Amino acid sequence: MAGIELRKVVKNFGKTQVIEGISQSVPDGTFLVIVGPSGCGKSTVLRLIAGLEEVTSGEIFIGERDVARLEPKDRDVAMVFQNYALYPHMSVRENICYGLKVRGLPKAEQERRLALAADMLGLSEYLDRSPRQLSGGQRQRVAMGRAIVREAAVFLFDEPLSNLDASLRNQMRVELRRLHERLGTTSIYVTHDQVEAMTLAQRIMVMNQGHVEQYGTPDELYLSPATVFTARFIGSPNMNMLRASLERGRLKLPGGTFLPPIPATDAAFTGRAGEILLGVRPEDLLPAGENAPETLRCRVELVEVLGADTLVHCALPNEAEGQEPIIARLEGSSRPGPGDVIHLGIRHGKAHLFDPVTKKRLAV
Ligand SMILES: Nc1ncnc2c1ncn2[C@@H]1O[C@H](COP(=O)(O)OP(=O)(O)O)[C@@H](O)[C@H]1O
Ligand SMILES: [Mg+2]
């Protein structure tokens, strides 16, 4: 086992820089998820670590060794892909052991590793079947088995569950967590799905256009997003973004009402005036009495009943031109109808403030 450290890793394809100098260390034993929109460079980072692409510059440490210029086979990593191409003419047993056989590992050692992996993955009864006699989930387990028997220092997963249906995906996520708890192998898991990232990860690295937006625990990213990008990317429905303004040290909401002074953020406000981005998660908008002073007055446009709670899409009044609708997640029993005017307050301490130019978080 080993930790991973990227030092100023750059990757260009021709003249295009797709990885803009990433430096990040992943402690030994961590389950890291890299998440970001399609095309942001997630697979490239993984392939650079695996040695399937060559770095343009920078270093990649696995344990104590800089592996950036080593052959893939010398890096001690095992990779699982989305398209887990099993050999159709081979049995499950042969598929799992293929790499070991090629490497000339003694038969007894192959059998020992096979038995362990098959037991962990619930494949012991299927070893003599061919891949086409297996379900999608079982095939993906065979692909994981192939990685596990390598007993590599690092596991790399590139969207391995994308081809499975939703319920199987949930089940496999739980299995992956268990597997990681048993093996403790440092793992990097790539996905574009923020829910998958939140449920699987011990640490998350949010990527955007070839750079790292934020690295942290799922809680840190959710509760304290460092940028507008992370704030909007993590959480569903997205965090609402309101174009508010700062006047005399207080935050004026679209529509004209003021928020109470926010003491914890005073330092960030010193000397500031003008526009500010105010982020509020849907669950942090609360119904308020009509006469409550510090609320957003809005008109209900659409109501989505989810059962335990209700998503209410609202438009802000005319003063807030160019403002996209906001979404509030209200308790199931609270059900306004389209056209109603409601008043929403912001849960105490749950206003996220961002600089409208740099898009960086202003307050703690
Ligand atoms: N072999 C390649 N040649 C040229 N451009 C590539 C190559 N591989 C990836 N890219 C480009 O690099 C960017 C990042 O791709 P990728 O790492 O696959 O993104 P992700 O996995 O986040 O969807 C994309 O713009 C993609 O088109
Ligand atoms: Mg990809």
mmCIF file with all atom_site columns, C-alpha atoms in Angstrom, residues 126-223:
data_model
loop_
_atom_site.group_PDB
_atom_site.id
_atom_site.type_symbol
_atom_site.label_atom_id
_atom_site.label_alt_id
_atom_site.label_comp_id
_atom_site.label_asym_id
_atom_site.label_entity_id
_atom_site.label_seq_id
_atom_site.pdbx_PDB_ins_code
_atom_site.Cartn_x
_atom_site.Cartn_y
_atom_site.Cartn_z
_atom_site.occupancy
_atom_site.B_iso_or_equiv
_atom_site.pdbx_formal_charge
_atom_site.auth_seq_id
_atom_site.auth_comp_id
_atom_site.auth_asym_id
_atom_site.auth_atom_id
_atom_site.pdbx_PDB_model_num
ATOM 1  C CA . TYR A 1 126 ? -19.484 -18.702 -10.655 1.00 0.00 ? 126 TYR A CA 1
ATOM 2  C CA . LEU A 1 127 ? -15.831 -19.397 -11.341 1.00 0.00 ? 127 LEU A CA 1
ATOM 3  C CA . ASP A 1 128 ? -16.463 -21.928 -14.097 1.00 0.00 ? 128 ASP A CA 1
ATOM 4  C CA . ARG A 1 129 ? -19.098 -19.909 -15.918 1.00 0.00 ? 129 ARG A CA 1
ATOM 5  C CA . SER A 1 130 ? -18.445 -17.822 -18.967 1.00 0.00 ? 130 SER A CA 1
ATOM 6  C CA . PRO A 1 131 ? -19.010 -14.040 -18.805 1.00 0.00 ? 131 PRO A CA 1
ATOM 7  C CA . ARG A 1 132 ? -22.144 -14.184 -20.940 1.00 0.00 ? 132 ARG A CA 1
ATOM 8  C CA . GLN A 1 133 ? -23.811 -16.362 -18.277 1.00 0.00 ? 133 GLN A CA 1
ATOM 9  C CA . LEU A 1 134 ? -23.429 -13.497 -15.776 1.00 0.00 ? 134 LEU A CA 1
ATOM 10 C CA . SER A 1 135 ? -25.473 -10.382 -15.007 1.00 0.00 ? 135 SER A CA 1
ATOM 11 C CA . GLY A 1 136 ? -24.013 -6.907  -15.566 1.00 0.00 ? 136 GLY A CA 1
ATOM 12 C CA . GLY A 1 137 ? -23.229 -6.539  -11.879 1.00 0.00 ? 137 GLY A CA 1
ATOM 13 C CA . GLN A 1 138 ? -21.482 -9.906  -11.739 1.00 0.00 ? 138 GLN A CA 1
ATOM 14 C CA . ARG A 1 139 ? -19.388 -9.008  -14.784 1.00 0.00 ? 139 ARG A CA 1
ATOM 15 C CA . GLN A 1 140 ? -18.310 -5.783  -13.148 1.00 0.00 ? 140 GLN A CA 1
ATOM 16 C CA . ARG A 1 141 ? -17.347 -7.825  -10.070 1.00 0.00 ? 141 ARG A CA 1
ATOM 17 C CA . VAL A 1 142 ? -15.182 -10.061 -12.259 1.00 0.00 ? 142 VAL A CA 1
ATOM 18 C CA . ALA A 1 143 ? -13.446 -6.935  -13.564 1.00 0.00 ? 143 ALA A CA 1
ATOM 19 C CA . MET A 1 144 ? -12.832 -5.872  -9.964  1.00 0.00 ? 144 MET A CA 1
ATOM 20 C CA . GLY A 1 145 ? -11.607 -9.365  -9.144  1.00 0.00 ? 145 GLY A CA 1
ATOM 21 C CA . ARG A 1 146 ? -9.015  -8.977  -11.854 1.00 0.00 ? 146 ARG A CA 1
ATOM 22 C CA . ALA A 1 147 ? -7.780  -5.811  -10.147 1.00 0.00 ? 147 ALA A CA 1
ATOM 23 C CA . ILE A 1 148 ? -7.879  -7.264  -6.630  1.00 0.00 ? 148 ILE A CA 1
ATOM 24 C CA . VAL A 1 149 ? -5.747  -10.337 -7.413  1.00 0.00 ? 149 VAL A CA 1
ATOM 25 C CA . ARG A 1 150 ? -2.991  -8.051  -8.647  1.00 0.00 ? 150 ARG A CA 1
ATOM 26 C CA . GLU A 1 151 ? -2.556  -6.987  -4.988  1.00 0.00 ? 151 GLU A CA 1
ATOM 27 C CA . ALA A 1 152 ? -1.423  -3.618  -6.301  1.00 0.00 ? 152 ALA A CA 1
ATOM 28 C CA . ALA A 1 153 ? -0.530  -0.639  -4.129  1.00 0.00 ? 153 ALA A CA 1
ATOM 29 C CA . VAL A 1 154 ? -3.215  1.516   -5.733  1.00 0.00 ? 154 VAL A CA 1
ATOM 30 C CA . PHE A 1 155 ? -6.639  0.961   -7.311  1.00 0.00 ? 155 PHE A CA 1
ATOM 31 C CA . LEU A 1 156 ? -7.862  3.284   -10.042 1.00 0.00 ? 156 LEU A CA 1
ATOM 32 C CA . PHE A 1 157 ? -11.515 3.245   -11.102 1.00 0.00 ? 157 PHE A CA 1
ATOM 33 C CA . ASP A 1 158 ? -12.806 5.147   -14.134 1.00 0.00 ? 158 ASP A CA 1
ATOM 34 C CA . GLU A 1 159 ? -16.616 5.374   -13.906 1.00 0.00 ? 159 GLU A CA 1
ATOM 35 C CA . PRO A 1 160 ? -16.869 1.615   -13.339 1.00 0.00 ? 160 PRO A CA 1
ATOM 36 C CA . LEU A 1 161 ? -20.589 1.653   -12.521 1.00 0.00 ? 161 LEU A CA 1
ATOM 37 C CA . SER A 1 162 ? -21.871 3.871   -15.347 1.00 0.00 ? 162 SER A CA 1
ATOM 38 C CA . ASN A 1 163 ? -23.172 0.955   -17.387 1.00 0.00 ? 163 ASN A CA 1
ATOM 39 C CA . LEU A 1 164 ? -25.291 -0.462  -14.572 1.00 0.00 ? 164 LEU A CA 1
ATOM 40 C CA . ASP A 1 165 ? -28.872 0.437   -13.760 1.00 0.00 ? 165 ASP A CA 1
ATOM 41 C CA . ALA A 1 166 ? -29.630 2.681   -10.799 1.00 0.00 ? 166 ALA A CA 1
ATOM 42 C CA . SER A 1 167 ? -30.449 0.084   -8.155  1.00 0.00 ? 167 SER A CA 1
ATOM 43 C CA . LEU A 1 168 ? -27.504 -2.116  -9.050  1.00 0.00 ? 168 LEU A CA 1
ATOM 44 C CA . ARG A 1 169 ? -25.284 0.936   -8.989  1.00 0.00 ? 169 ARG A CA 1
ATOM 45 C CA . ASN A 1 170 ? -26.395 1.700   -5.428  1.00 0.00 ? 170 ASN A CA 1
ATOM 46 C CA . GLN A 1 171 ? -25.720 -1.884  -4.383  1.00 0.00 ? 171 GLN A CA 1
ATOM 47 C CA . MET A 1 172 ? -22.277 -1.913  -6.009  1.00 0.00 ? 172 MET A CA 1
ATOM 48 C CA . ARG A 1 173 ? -21.398 1.359   -4.280  1.00 0.00 ? 173 ARG A CA 1
ATOM 49 C CA . VAL A 1 174 ? -22.041 -0.256  -0.916  1.00 0.00 ? 174 VAL A CA 1
ATOM 50 C CA . GLU A 1 175 ? -19.952 -3.259  -1.967  1.00 0.00 ? 175 GLU A CA 1
ATOM 51 C CA . LEU A 1 176 ? -17.108 -1.010  -3.037  1.00 0.00 ? 176 LEU A CA 1
ATOM 52 C CA . ARG A 1 177 ? -17.144 0.717   0.338   1.00 0.00 ? 177 ARG A CA 1
ATOM 53 C CA . ARG A 1 178 ? -17.023 -2.643  2.118   1.00 0.00 ? 178 ARG A CA 1
ATOM 54 C CA . LEU A 1 179 ? -14.229 -3.818  -0.126  1.00 0.00 ? 179 LEU A CA 1
ATOM 55 C CA . HIS A 1 180 ? -12.246 -0.719  0.665   1.00 0.00 ? 180 HIS A CA 1
ATOM 56 C CA . GLU A 1 181 ? -12.815 -1.210  4.379   1.00 0.00 ? 181 GLU A CA 1
ATOM 57 C CA . ARG A 1 182 ? -11.474 -4.760  4.115   1.00 0.00 ? 182 ARG A CA 1
ATOM 58 C CA . LEU A 1 183 ? -8.500  -4.104  1.855   1.00 0.00 ? 183 LEU A CA 1
ATOM 59 C CA . GLY A 1 184 ? -7.640  -0.515  2.821   1.00 0.00 ? 184 GLY A CA 1
ATOM 60 C CA . THR A 1 185 ? -5.947  0.013   -0.552  1.00 0.00 ? 185 THR A CA 1
ATOM 61 C CA . THR A 1 186 ? -5.454  3.627   -1.638  1.00 0.00 ? 186 THR A CA 1
ATOM 62 C CA . SER A 1 187 ? -8.087  4.153   -4.323  1.00 0.00 ? 187 SER A CA 1
ATOM 63 C CA . ILE A 1 188 ? -8.943  6.866   -6.815  1.00 0.00 ? 188 ILE A CA 1
ATOM 64 C CA . TYR A 1 189 ? -12.434 6.720   -8.264  1.00 0.00 ? 189 TYR A CA 1
ATOM 65 C CA . VAL A 1 190 ? -13.542 8.948   -11.124 1.00 0.00 ? 190 VAL A CA 1
ATOM 66 C CA . THR A 1 191 ? -17.169 9.909   -11.697 1.00 0.00 ? 191 THR A CA 1
ATOM 67 C CA . HIS A 1 192 ? -19.187 12.792  -13.116 1.00 0.00 ? 192 HIS A CA 1
ATOM 68 C CA . ASP A 1 193 ? -21.975 11.971  -10.662 1.00 0.00 ? 193 ASP A CA 1
ATOM 69 C CA . GLN A 1 194 ? -21.865 14.141  -7.551  1.00 0.00 ? 194 GLN A CA 1
ATOM 70 C CA . VAL A 1 195 ? -24.209 11.840  -5.613  1.00 0.00 ? 195 VAL A CA 1
ATOM 71 C CA . GLU A 1 196 ? -21.857 8.926   -6.256  1.00 0.00 ? 196 GLU A CA 1
ATOM 72 C CA . ALA A 1 197 ? -18.958 11.104  -5.143  1.00 0.00 ? 197 ALA A CA 1
ATOM 73 C CA . MET A 1 198 ? -20.677 12.127  -1.907  1.00 0.00 ? 198 MET A CA 1
ATOM 74 C CA . THR A 1 199 ? -21.693 8.586   -0.965  1.00 0.00 ? 199 THR A CA 1
ATOM 75 C CA . LEU A 1 200 ? -18.412 6.829   -1.800  1.00 0.00 ? 200 LEU A CA 1
ATOM 76 C CA . ALA A 1 201 ? -15.676 9.240   -0.904  1.00 0.00 ? 201 ALA A CA 1
ATOM 77 C CA . GLN A 1 202 ? -13.543 9.803   2.135   1.00 0.00 ? 202 GLN A CA 1
ATOM 78 C CA . ARG A 1 203 ? -12.026 12.713  0.216   1.00 0.00 ? 203 ARG A CA 1
ATOM 79 C CA . ILE A 1 204 ? -13.309 14.437  -2.903  1.00 0.00 ? 204 ILE A CA 1
ATOM 80 C CA . MET A 1 205 ? -11.343 16.367  -5.493  1.00 0.00 ? 205 MET A CA 1
ATOM 81 C CA . VAL A 1 206 ? -13.610 18.621  -7.557  1.00 0.00 ? 206 VAL A CA 1
ATOM 82 C CA . MET A 1 207 ? -12.168 19.343  -10.991 1.00 0.00 ? 207 MET A CA 1
ATOM 83 C CA . ASN A 1 208 ? -13.133 22.008  -13.500 1.00 0.00 ? 208 ASN A CA 1
ATOM 84 C CA . GLN A 1 209 ? -11.442 22.635  -16.856 1.00 0.00 ? 209 GLN A CA 1
ATOM 85 C CA . GLY A 1 210 ? -8.165  20.964  -15.960 1.00 0.00 ? 210 GLY A CA 1
ATOM 86 C CA . HIS A 1 211 ? -7.673  22.397  -12.495 1.00 0.00 ? 211 HIS A CA 1
ATOM 87 C CA . VAL A 1 212 ? -8.693  21.489  -8.945  1.00 0.00 ? 212 VAL A CA 1
ATOM 88 C CA . GLU A 1 213 ? -11.530 23.621  -7.574  1.00 0.00 ? 213 GLU A CA 1
ATOM 89 C CA . GLN A 1 214 ? -11.497 22.073  -4.119  1.00 0.00 ? 214 GLN A CA 1
ATOM 90 C CA . TYR A 1 215 ? -10.177 19.069  -2.219  1.00 0.00 ? 215 TYR A CA 1
ATOM 91 C CA . GLY A 1 216 ? -11.833 18.007  1.011   1.00 0.00 ? 216 GLY A CA 1
ATOM 92 C CA . THR A 1 217 ? -14.208 15.703  2.825   1.00 0.00 ? 217 THR A CA 1
ATOM 93 C CA . PRO A 1 218 ? -17.787 15.420  1.527   1.00 0.00 ? 218 PRO A CA 1
ATOM 94 C CA . ASP A 1 219 ? -18.929 17.514  4.516   1.00 0.00 ? 219 ASP A CA 1
ATOM 95 C CA . GLU A 1 220 ? -16.396 20.258  3.867   1.00 0.00 ? 220 GLU A CA 1
ATOM 96 C CA . LEU A 1 221 ? -17.463 20.536  0.252   1.00 0.00 ? 221 LEU A CA 1
ATOM 97 C CA . TYR A 1 222 ? -21.132 20.584  1.108   1.00 0.00 ? 222 TYR A CA 1
ATOM 98 C CA . LEU A 1 223 ? -21.032 22.890  4.109   1.00 0.00 ? 223 LEU A CA 1
#
